[in-house]
Amino acid sequence: MTLSRGRAWLVAVVATLAMSVSYVDRQVVSAIGASVRRALDVDAEHFGWLAGAFSASYLVVAPLAGLAIDRIGARRGLVVAIAAWSLVSASNALAPSFAVLLVLRVLLGAAEAPSFPAAAQSVQRALPPGDRSAAFGLLFTGSSFGAAVAGPLAIALDVHFGWRVAFVVTSVLGTAWVPSWLWVTRSPEVRAMLSGPAPGTAARSPARPAPSAAPLLREPAVLRAVLLVLASAPALMFMYIWLPQYFELGRHVAKAAVAHYVWLPPVMADAGMVGFGLLASWRDRRSTHLRSHVGLVLVAAALETAMVLVPRAPGPWSAIVAVGVSAMGGGGLYTLLTADMMARVSPSRIAAAGGMTAAAQSLIYVVLNPIVGRMIDRAHSFDGPLVMLGA
């Protein structure tokens, strides 16, 4: 079963918007981190634990969510997940203390864990092979676009109405997305494609044991993708988690003015994702065999190291451009490694493979966020973490 190219790309666009909604909800606490820290008396290290709490539950649940999505399909899986995380995200506004907010971040991480596996499965099932690298480039723009929107939106809400209102307003975006997804996937062809096991694969017999995510790591394409995620995630972590605080507390930019800067790196990350994805698809359509795009991977990796230039930047704009160049490289790496991995794994394990790479990213966040916070508290500077993350 195949879809028209226009309908297939429409599925990819709406799946990308699901990733945007996910990143808006998870990025709010980072965008208004300085206000949350002041209100709840949280130092940088404990803020790192907040970020790590989200990532820890995401780490545990993402591979399991991938296995579940491979069985039930992305159509239902995304609706259930987005309803759950929108509710939890709004509940962050009620947190009276650090401990309660920590628990809510754990719940949010678990609720958002199906987002990438389900979106990746949608792209892989809907698009023809020659378009998938470009489509994965589009899919990853969802995360950076969400971060680009979350920063200015949450900061503006914080400045005018307070940080608690920022959590409530941004959580509404999830419920607004659901009707568009149900409409785009309403046709019998799309419903069949995005429901249940992959077309052409047998459903699992109740007598057989449930599949495990662990064997996926023995597949070279998955292992390669996981290792590249582990190497590239630290620099992107700074952009997603610490960048607003760096400008407000590290470069002493007024809270309202921070929004003037933090939108640029996610937009540059989008450019990297789309650009590298289009280049990879252009090559894929002219090849009779799978390519690993080693040259493109090396270029993207070189761009990501620009993070080490941020402490030496003379002004806010030069600093934000350096972060953006690094994000462009990181976005390109994510696009290339995901497209390569998805082209090589079994169609019945697409979402599970996506869960493995999502878990690898979360592992880095769990380990490094508290370390970054401790370094900031002890040195009263962001320079050390910036050099460490960009190296």
Short mmCIF file of C-alpha atoms in Angstrom, two decimals:
data_model
loop_
_atom_site.label_atom_id
_atom_site.label_comp_id
_atom_site.label_asym_id
_atom_site.label_seq_id
_atom_site.Cartn_x
_atom_site.Cartn_y
_atom_site.Cartn_z
CA MET A 1 0.00 0.00 0.00
CA THR A 2 1.36 3.41 -0.96
CA LEU A 3 0.05 6.94 -0.46
CA SER A 4 0.15 9.81 -2.90
CA ARG A 5 3.25 11.90 -2.38
CA GLY A 6 1.23 14.90 -1.24
CA ARG A 7 -0.71 12.94 1.36
CA ALA A 8 2.44 11.20 2.61
CA TRP A 9 4.20 14.53 3.11
CA LEU A 10 1.13 15.90 4.89
CA VAL A 11 1.38 13.04 7.39
CA ALA A 12 5.06 13.92 7.88
CA VAL A 13 4.26 17.62 8.43
CA VAL A 14 1.62 16.93 11.08
CA ALA A 15 3.90 14.38 12.80
CA THR A 16 6.56 17.10 12.83
CA LEU A 17 4.11 19.45 14.55
CA ALA A 18 3.62 16.79 17.23
CA MET A 19 7.35 16.99 17.91
CA SER A 20 7.04 20.79 18.06
CA VAL A 21 4.29 20.57 20.67
CA SER A 22 6.38 18.10 22.64
CA TYR A 23 9.37 20.41 22.69
CA VAL A 24 7.32 23.48 23.57
CA ASP A 25 6.00 21.70 26.67
CA ARG A 26 9.35 20.32 27.74
CA GLN A 27 11.27 23.56 27.03
CA VAL A 28 9.09 25.91 29.07
CA VAL A 29 10.93 25.17 32.31
CA SER A 30 14.26 25.87 30.58
CA ALA A 31 13.05 29.10 28.97
CA ILE A 32 11.87 30.52 32.31
CA GLY A 33 14.43 28.65 34.40
CA ALA A 34 15.76 31.75 36.13
CA SER A 35 12.27 32.70 37.35
CA VAL A 36 11.52 29.15 38.50
CA ARG A 37 14.80 29.03 40.38
CA ARG A 38 14.08 32.30 42.17
CA ALA A 39 10.48 31.39 43.01
CA LEU A 40 11.26 27.92 44.37
CA ASP A 41 14.74 28.76 45.73
CA VAL A 42 16.53 26.32 43.43
CA ASP A 43 20.26 26.54 42.70
CA ALA A 44 21.84 25.58 39.36
CA GLU A 45 22.72 22.05 40.47
CA HIS A 46 19.14 21.32 41.56
CA PHE A 47 17.88 22.81 38.32
CA GLY A 48 20.14 20.29 36.61
CA TRP A 49 18.37 17.58 38.57
CA LEU A 50 15.03 18.88 37.27
CA ALA A 51 16.28 18.52 33.71
CA GLY A 52 17.77 15.14 34.56
CA ALA A 53 14.51 13.93 36.11
CA PHE A 54 12.65 14.47 32.84
CA SER A 55 15.40 12.73 30.91
CA ALA A 56 15.65 9.82 33.35
CA SER A 57 12.03 8.82 32.93
CA TYR A 58 12.28 9.43 29.16
CA LEU A 59 15.35 7.16 29.12
CA VAL A 60 13.48 4.32 30.81
CA VAL A 61 10.18 4.65 28.99
CA ALA A 62 11.30 5.53 25.42
CA PRO A 63 12.47 2.01 24.38
CA LEU A 64 9.32 0.49 25.90
CA ALA A 65 7.18 3.12 24.22
CA GLY A 66 8.85 2.28 20.91
CA LEU A 67 7.94 -1.38 21.29
CA ALA A 68 4.36 -0.43 22.14
CA ILE A 69 4.06 1.93 19.16
CA ASP A 70 5.33 -0.81 16.84
CA ARG A 71 2.38 -2.93 18.03
CA ILE A 72 -0.47 -0.40 18.21
CA GLY A 73 0.70 2.10 15.57
CA ALA A 74 1.38 5.81 15.70
CA ARG A 75 -2.17 7.00 15.04
CA ARG A 76 -3.52 6.00 18.45
CA GLY A 77 -0.19 6.19 20.23
CA LEU A 78 0.39 9.86 19.50
CA VAL A 79 -3.12 10.90 20.54
CA VAL A 80 -2.88 9.14 23.91
CA ALA A 81 0.62 10.44 24.57
CA ILE A 82 -0.09 14.06 23.69
CA ALA A 83 -3.24 14.16 25.81
CA ALA A 84 -1.30 12.79 28.78
CA TRP A 85 1.69 15.10 28.52
CA SER A 86 -0.47 18.20 27.97
CA LEU A 87 -2.26 17.48 31.25
CA VAL A 88 1.00 16.90 33.11
CA SER A 89 2.59 20.01 31.58
CA ALA A 90 -0.29 22.19 32.78
CA SER A 91 0.08 20.66 36.25
CA ASN A 92 3.61 22.10 36.47
CA ALA A 93 1.94 25.46 37.15
CA LEU A 94 0.64 24.13 40.49
CA ALA A 95 4.05 23.05 41.84
CA PRO A 96 4.54 24.59 45.31
CA SER A 97 8.08 23.33 45.78
CA PHE A 98 11.14 21.85 44.11
CA ALA A 99 10.17 18.32 45.21
CA VAL A 100 6.72 18.49 43.60
CA LEU A 101 8.11 19.98 40.41
CA LEU A 102 10.71 17.19 40.31
CA VAL A 103 7.96 14.55 40.41
CA LEU A 104 6.00 16.34 37.70
CA ARG A 105 9.09 16.47 35.46
CA VAL A 106 9.45 12.69 35.88
CA LEU A 107 5.82 12.22 34.83
CA LEU A 108 6.25 14.57 31.87
CA GLY A 109 9.28 12.64 30.64
CA ALA A 110 7.34 9.38 30.76
CA ALA A 111 4.33 10.88 28.99
CA GLU A 112 6.43 12.37 26.19
CA ALA A 113 8.53 9.24 25.61
CA PRO A 114 6.30 7.91 22.79
CA SER A 115 6.55 11.16 20.79
CA PHE A 116 9.70 10.51 18.75
CA PRO A 117 9.18 6.74 18.19
CA ALA A 118 5.63 7.41 16.96
CA ALA A 119 6.62 10.34 14.74
CA ALA A 120 9.55 8.39 13.28
CA GLN A 121 7.30 5.42 12.53
CA SER A 122 4.84 7.73 10.77
CA VAL A 123 7.56 9.11 8.48
CA GLN A 124 9.06 5.71 7.75
CA ARG A 125 5.72 4.09 6.89
CA ALA A 126 4.21 6.98 4.93
CA LEU A 127 7.13 8.19 2.77
CA PRO A 128 8.87 6.33 -0.10
CA PRO A 129 12.57 5.47 0.45
CA GLY A 130 13.89 8.29 -1.74
CA ASP A 131 12.10 10.93 0.37
CA ARG A 132 12.80 9.61 3.84
CA SER A 133 16.10 11.38 4.57
CA ALA A 134 14.52 14.72 3.69
CA ALA A 135 11.43 13.80 5.72
CA PHE A 136 13.53 12.96 8.76
CA GLY A 137 15.23 16.32 8.33
CA LEU A 138 11.78 17.91 8.45
CA LEU A 139 10.81 15.77 11.45
CA PHE A 140 13.78 16.98 13.49
CA THR A 141 12.87 20.58 12.75
CA GLY A 142 9.87 19.92 14.96
CA SER A 143 12.06 19.81 18.05
CA SER A 144 14.07 22.92 17.23
CA PHE A 145 10.98 24.81 15.99
CA GLY A 146 9.29 23.94 19.28
CA ALA A 147 12.32 25.25 21.17
CA ALA A 148 12.34 28.43 19.04
CA VAL A 149 8.67 29.05 19.86
CA ALA A 150 8.90 28.03 23.53
CA GLY A 151 11.65 30.52 24.39
CA PRO A 152 10.03 33.80 23.29
CA LEU A 153 6.49 32.63 24.15
CA ALA A 154 7.27 31.39 27.65
CA ILE A 155 9.48 34.39 28.45
CA ALA A 156 6.77 36.82 27.30
CA LEU A 157 4.15 35.03 29.40
CA ASP A 158 6.52 34.99 32.37
CA VAL A 159 7.27 38.72 32.08
CA HIS A 160 3.62 39.78 31.75
CA PHE A 161 1.70 37.16 33.74
CA GLY A 162 4.16 35.08 35.77
CA TRP A 163 5.91 31.77 35.26
CA ARG A 164 2.95 29.61 36.32
CA VAL A 165 0.77 31.01 33.54
CA ALA A 166 3.47 30.07 31.03
CA PHE A 167 2.99 26.38 31.82
CA VAL A 168 -0.80 26.56 31.45
CA VAL A 169 -0.91 28.48 28.17
CA THR A 170 1.73 26.39 26.40
CA SER A 171 0.05 23.12 27.40
CA VAL A 172 -3.04 24.11 25.39
CA LEU A 173 -1.07 23.62 22.15
CA GLY A 174 -1.22 19.84 22.59
CA THR A 175 -5.00 19.67 22.66
CA ALA A 176 -5.13 21.95 19.62
CA TRP A 177 -2.93 19.51 17.66
CA VAL A 178 -5.10 16.40 18.14
CA PRO A 179 -7.91 17.31 15.68
CA SER A 180 -5.41 17.99 12.89
CA TRP A 181 -3.81 14.56 13.38
CA LEU A 182 -7.15 12.75 13.40
CA TRP A 183 -8.19 14.63 10.24
CA VAL A 184 -4.96 13.91 8.33
CA THR A 185 -5.07 10.21 9.25
CA ARG A 186 -8.82 9.77 8.70
CA SER A 187 -8.66 7.89 5.36
CA PRO A 188 -8.74 4.07 5.45
CA GLU A 189 -5.34 3.88 3.70
CA VAL A 190 -3.58 6.07 6.27
CA ARG A 191 -5.41 4.48 9.20
CA ALA A 192 -4.26 1.03 8.05
CA MET A 193 -0.71 2.24 7.51
CA LEU A 194 -0.38 3.89 10.95
CA SER A 195 -2.32 1.36 13.02
CA GLY A 196 -1.00 -1.91 14.37
CA PRO A 197 2.15 -3.75 13.20
CA ALA A 198 3.89 -2.71 10.00
CA PRO A 199 2.03 -3.71 6.82
CA GLY A 200 3.33 -7.00 5.52
CA THR A 201 4.52 -8.25 8.91
CA ALA A 202 2.70 -10.82 10.95
CA ALA A 203 1.14 -9.78 14.21
CA ARG A 204 2.73 -11.33 17.27
CA SER A 205 1.03 -14.45 18.49
CA PRO A 206 -0.21 -14.23 22.11
CA ALA A 207 1.76 -17.38 22.83
CA ARG A 208 5.06 -15.81 21.85
CA PRO A 209 7.04 -13.66 24.31
CA ALA A 210 7.00 -9.89 23.87
CA PRO A 211 9.94 -8.54 21.85
CA SER A 212 12.84 -6.88 23.62
CA ALA A 213 14.65 -3.67 22.70
CA ALA A 214 18.05 -5.07 23.74
CA PRO A 215 18.76 -7.09 20.54
CA LEU A 216 18.50 -3.89 18.52
CA LEU A 217 21.81 -2.71 19.96
CA ARG A 218 23.51 -5.64 18.25
CA GLU A 219 22.47 -4.27 14.86
CA PRO A 220 25.35 -2.14 13.48
CA ALA A 221 23.10 0.64 12.18
CA VAL A 222 21.38 1.06 15.56
CA LEU A 223 24.63 0.87 17.52
CA ARG A 224 26.24 3.43 15.20
CA ALA A 225 23.28 5.78 15.64
CA VAL A 226 23.30 5.41 19.43
CA LEU A 227 27.03 6.16 19.63
CA LEU A 228 26.67 9.26 17.43
CA VAL A 229 23.80 10.49 19.60
CA LEU A 230 25.91 10.02 22.73
CA ALA A 231 28.69 12.07 21.11
CA SER A 232 26.54 14.87 19.71
CA ALA A 233 23.87 15.31 22.39
CA PRO A 234 25.93 17.38 24.90
CA ALA A 235 26.16 20.51 22.74
CA LEU A 236 22.47 20.40 21.84
CA MET A 237 21.67 19.86 25.52
CA PHE A 238 23.12 23.29 26.34
CA MET A 239 20.95 24.94 23.70
CA TYR A 240 17.77 23.25 24.90
CA ILE A 241 18.31 23.39 28.68
CA TRP A 242 20.73 26.15 29.68
CA LEU A 243 20.79 28.80 26.95
CA PRO A 244 18.16 31.23 28.39
CA GLN A 245 19.83 31.13 31.80
CA TYR A 246 23.24 31.66 30.21
CA PHE A 247 22.07 34.93 28.66
CA GLU A 248 20.17 36.17 31.71
CA LEU A 249 22.56 35.06 34.46
CA GLY A 250 25.85 34.56 32.60
CA ARG A 251 25.79 37.50 30.17
CA HIS A 252 23.44 39.64 32.29
CA VAL A 253 20.90 40.26 29.54
CA ALA A 254 17.56 41.57 30.84
CA LYS A 255 14.88 38.85 31.09
CA ALA A 256 12.60 40.45 28.48
CA ALA A 257 15.54 40.86 26.07
CA VAL A 258 16.60 37.21 26.28
CA ALA A 259 13.82 36.35 23.84
CA HIS A 260 15.57 38.48 21.22
CA TYR A 261 18.44 35.97 21.11
CA VAL A 262 17.31 32.46 22.05
CA TRP A 263 15.17 31.89 18.94
CA LEU A 264 18.16 31.91 16.56
CA PRO A 265 19.97 28.62 17.43
CA PRO A 266 16.83 26.49 16.99
CA VAL A 267 16.20 28.14 13.61
CA MET A 268 19.79 27.43 12.57
CA ALA A 269 19.33 23.85 13.81
CA ASP A 270 16.31 23.63 11.50
CA ALA A 271 18.45 24.81 8.61
CA GLY A 272 20.98 22.07 9.36
CA MET A 273 18.34 19.38 9.62
CA VAL A 274 16.59 20.33 6.40
CA GLY A 275 19.80 21.01 4.49
CA PHE A 276 21.58 17.79 5.44
CA GLY A 277 18.34 15.84 4.95
CA LEU A 278 17.85 17.21 1.43
CA LEU A 279 21.47 16.46 0.51
CA ALA A 280 21.13 12.91 1.80
CA SER A 281 17.86 12.34 -0.06
CA TRP A 282 19.37 13.77 -3.26
CA ARG A 283 22.11 11.18 -3.01
CA ASP A 284 19.70 8.39 -2.04
CA ARG A 285 17.56 8.92 -5.13
CA ARG A 286 20.64 8.54 -7.34
CA SER A 287 21.90 5.37 -5.69
CA THR A 288 20.86 1.74 -6.01
CA HIS A 289 22.13 0.89 -2.54
CA LEU A 290 22.07 2.39 0.93
CA ARG A 291 24.64 5.07 1.72
CA SER A 292 26.05 6.04 5.11
CA HIS A 293 26.86 9.62 4.04
CA VAL A 294 30.19 9.64 5.86
CA GLY A 295 31.30 12.94 4.31
CA LEU A 296 28.13 14.71 5.40
CA VAL A 297 28.47 13.26 8.89
CA LEU A 298 32.02 14.63 9.19
CA VAL A 299 30.93 18.11 8.07
CA ALA A 300 28.05 18.14 10.57
CA ALA A 301 30.34 16.95 13.39
CA ALA A 302 32.84 19.73 12.61
CA LEU A 303 30.10 22.37 12.76
CA GLU A 304 28.92 21.13 16.15
CA THR A 305 32.28 21.87 17.79
CA ALA A 306 31.58 25.62 17.38
CA MET A 307 30.19 25.53 20.93
CA VAL A 308 33.74 25.95 22.28
CA LEU A 309 33.81 29.46 20.74
CA VAL A 310 30.89 30.75 22.81
CA PRO A 311 32.87 31.80 25.93
CA ARG A 312 35.26 33.81 23.71
CA ALA A 313 32.48 35.62 21.85
CA PRO A 314 32.74 39.38 22.47
CA GLY A 315 29.00 40.07 22.49
CA PRO A 316 25.58 38.38 22.77
CA TRP A 317 24.99 38.16 19.02
CA SER A 318 28.36 36.59 18.25
CA ALA A 319 27.77 34.14 21.10
CA ILE A 320 24.32 33.18 19.84
CA VAL A 321 25.60 32.67 16.30
CA ALA A 322 28.30 30.30 17.61
CA VAL A 323 25.62 28.34 19.47
CA GLY A 324 23.56 28.31 16.27
CA VAL A 325 26.40 26.94 14.14
CA SER A 326 26.87 24.17 16.71
CA ALA A 327 23.12 23.46 16.66
CA MET A 328 23.20 23.33 12.85
CA GLY A 329 25.81 20.60 12.99
CA GLY A 330 24.01 18.71 15.74
CA GLY A 331 20.73 18.85 13.84
CA GLY A 332 22.45 17.57 10.71
CA LEU A 333 23.95 14.66 12.63
CA TYR A 334 20.59 13.66 14.09
CA THR A 335 18.98 13.72 10.65
CA LEU A 336 21.71 11.68 8.97
CA LEU A 337 22.05 9.03 11.65
CA THR A 338 18.30 8.55 11.99
CA ALA A 339 17.68 8.26 8.24
CA ASP A 340 20.55 5.77 7.92
CA MET A 341 19.33 3.70 10.87
CA MET A 342 15.69 3.63 9.77
CA ALA A 343 16.69 2.51 6.28
CA ARG A 344 18.49 -0.53 7.69
CA VAL A 345 16.29 -1.90 10.49
CA SER A 346 13.27 -4.14 10.04
CA PRO A 347 9.99 -2.29 9.31
CA SER A 348 8.49 -3.98 12.37
CA ARG A 349 11.13 -2.41 14.66
CA ILE A 350 11.09 1.22 13.43
CA ALA A 351 9.57 2.79 16.54
CA ALA A 352 11.68 0.61 18.84
CA ALA A 353 14.85 1.78 17.07
CA GLY A 354 13.69 5.38 17.46
CA GLY A 355 13.15 4.74 21.14
CA MET A 356 16.74 3.52 21.48
CA THR A 357 18.24 6.73 20.05
CA ALA A 358 15.84 8.85 22.13
CA ALA A 359 16.97 6.93 25.21
CA ALA A 360 20.63 7.55 24.32
CA GLN A 361 20.00 11.28 24.17
CA SER A 362 18.20 11.13 27.52
CA LEU A 363 21.12 9.26 29.08
CA ILE A 364 23.44 12.15 28.26
CA TYR A 365 20.97 14.63 29.73
CA VAL A 366 20.59 12.57 32.92
CA VAL A 367 24.33 12.38 33.49
CA LEU A 368 25.45 15.84 32.38
CA ASN A 369 22.74 18.24 33.55
CA PRO A 370 23.50 17.91 37.29
CA ILE A 371 27.24 18.12 36.51
CA VAL A 372 26.74 21.31 34.51
CA GLY A 373 24.66 22.80 37.32
CA ARG A 374 27.30 21.96 39.91
CA MET A 375 30.02 23.51 37.76
CA ILE A 376 27.99 26.70 37.40
CA ASP A 377 27.32 26.92 41.15
CA ARG A 378 30.97 26.43 42.07
CA ALA A 379 32.57 28.70 39.46
CA HIS A 380 29.68 31.19 39.13
CA SER A 381 30.33 30.97 35.40
CA PHE A 382 29.07 29.10 32.35
CA ASP A 383 32.46 29.05 30.60
CA GLY A 384 33.64 25.69 31.94
CA PRO A 385 30.49 23.79 30.94
CA LEU A 386 30.50 25.42 27.51
CA VAL A 387 34.03 24.24 26.77
CA MET A 388 33.29 20.76 28.15
CA LEU A 389 30.08 20.34 26.13
CA GLY A 390 31.56 21.61 22.88
CA ALA A 391 34.78 19.61 23.02
#
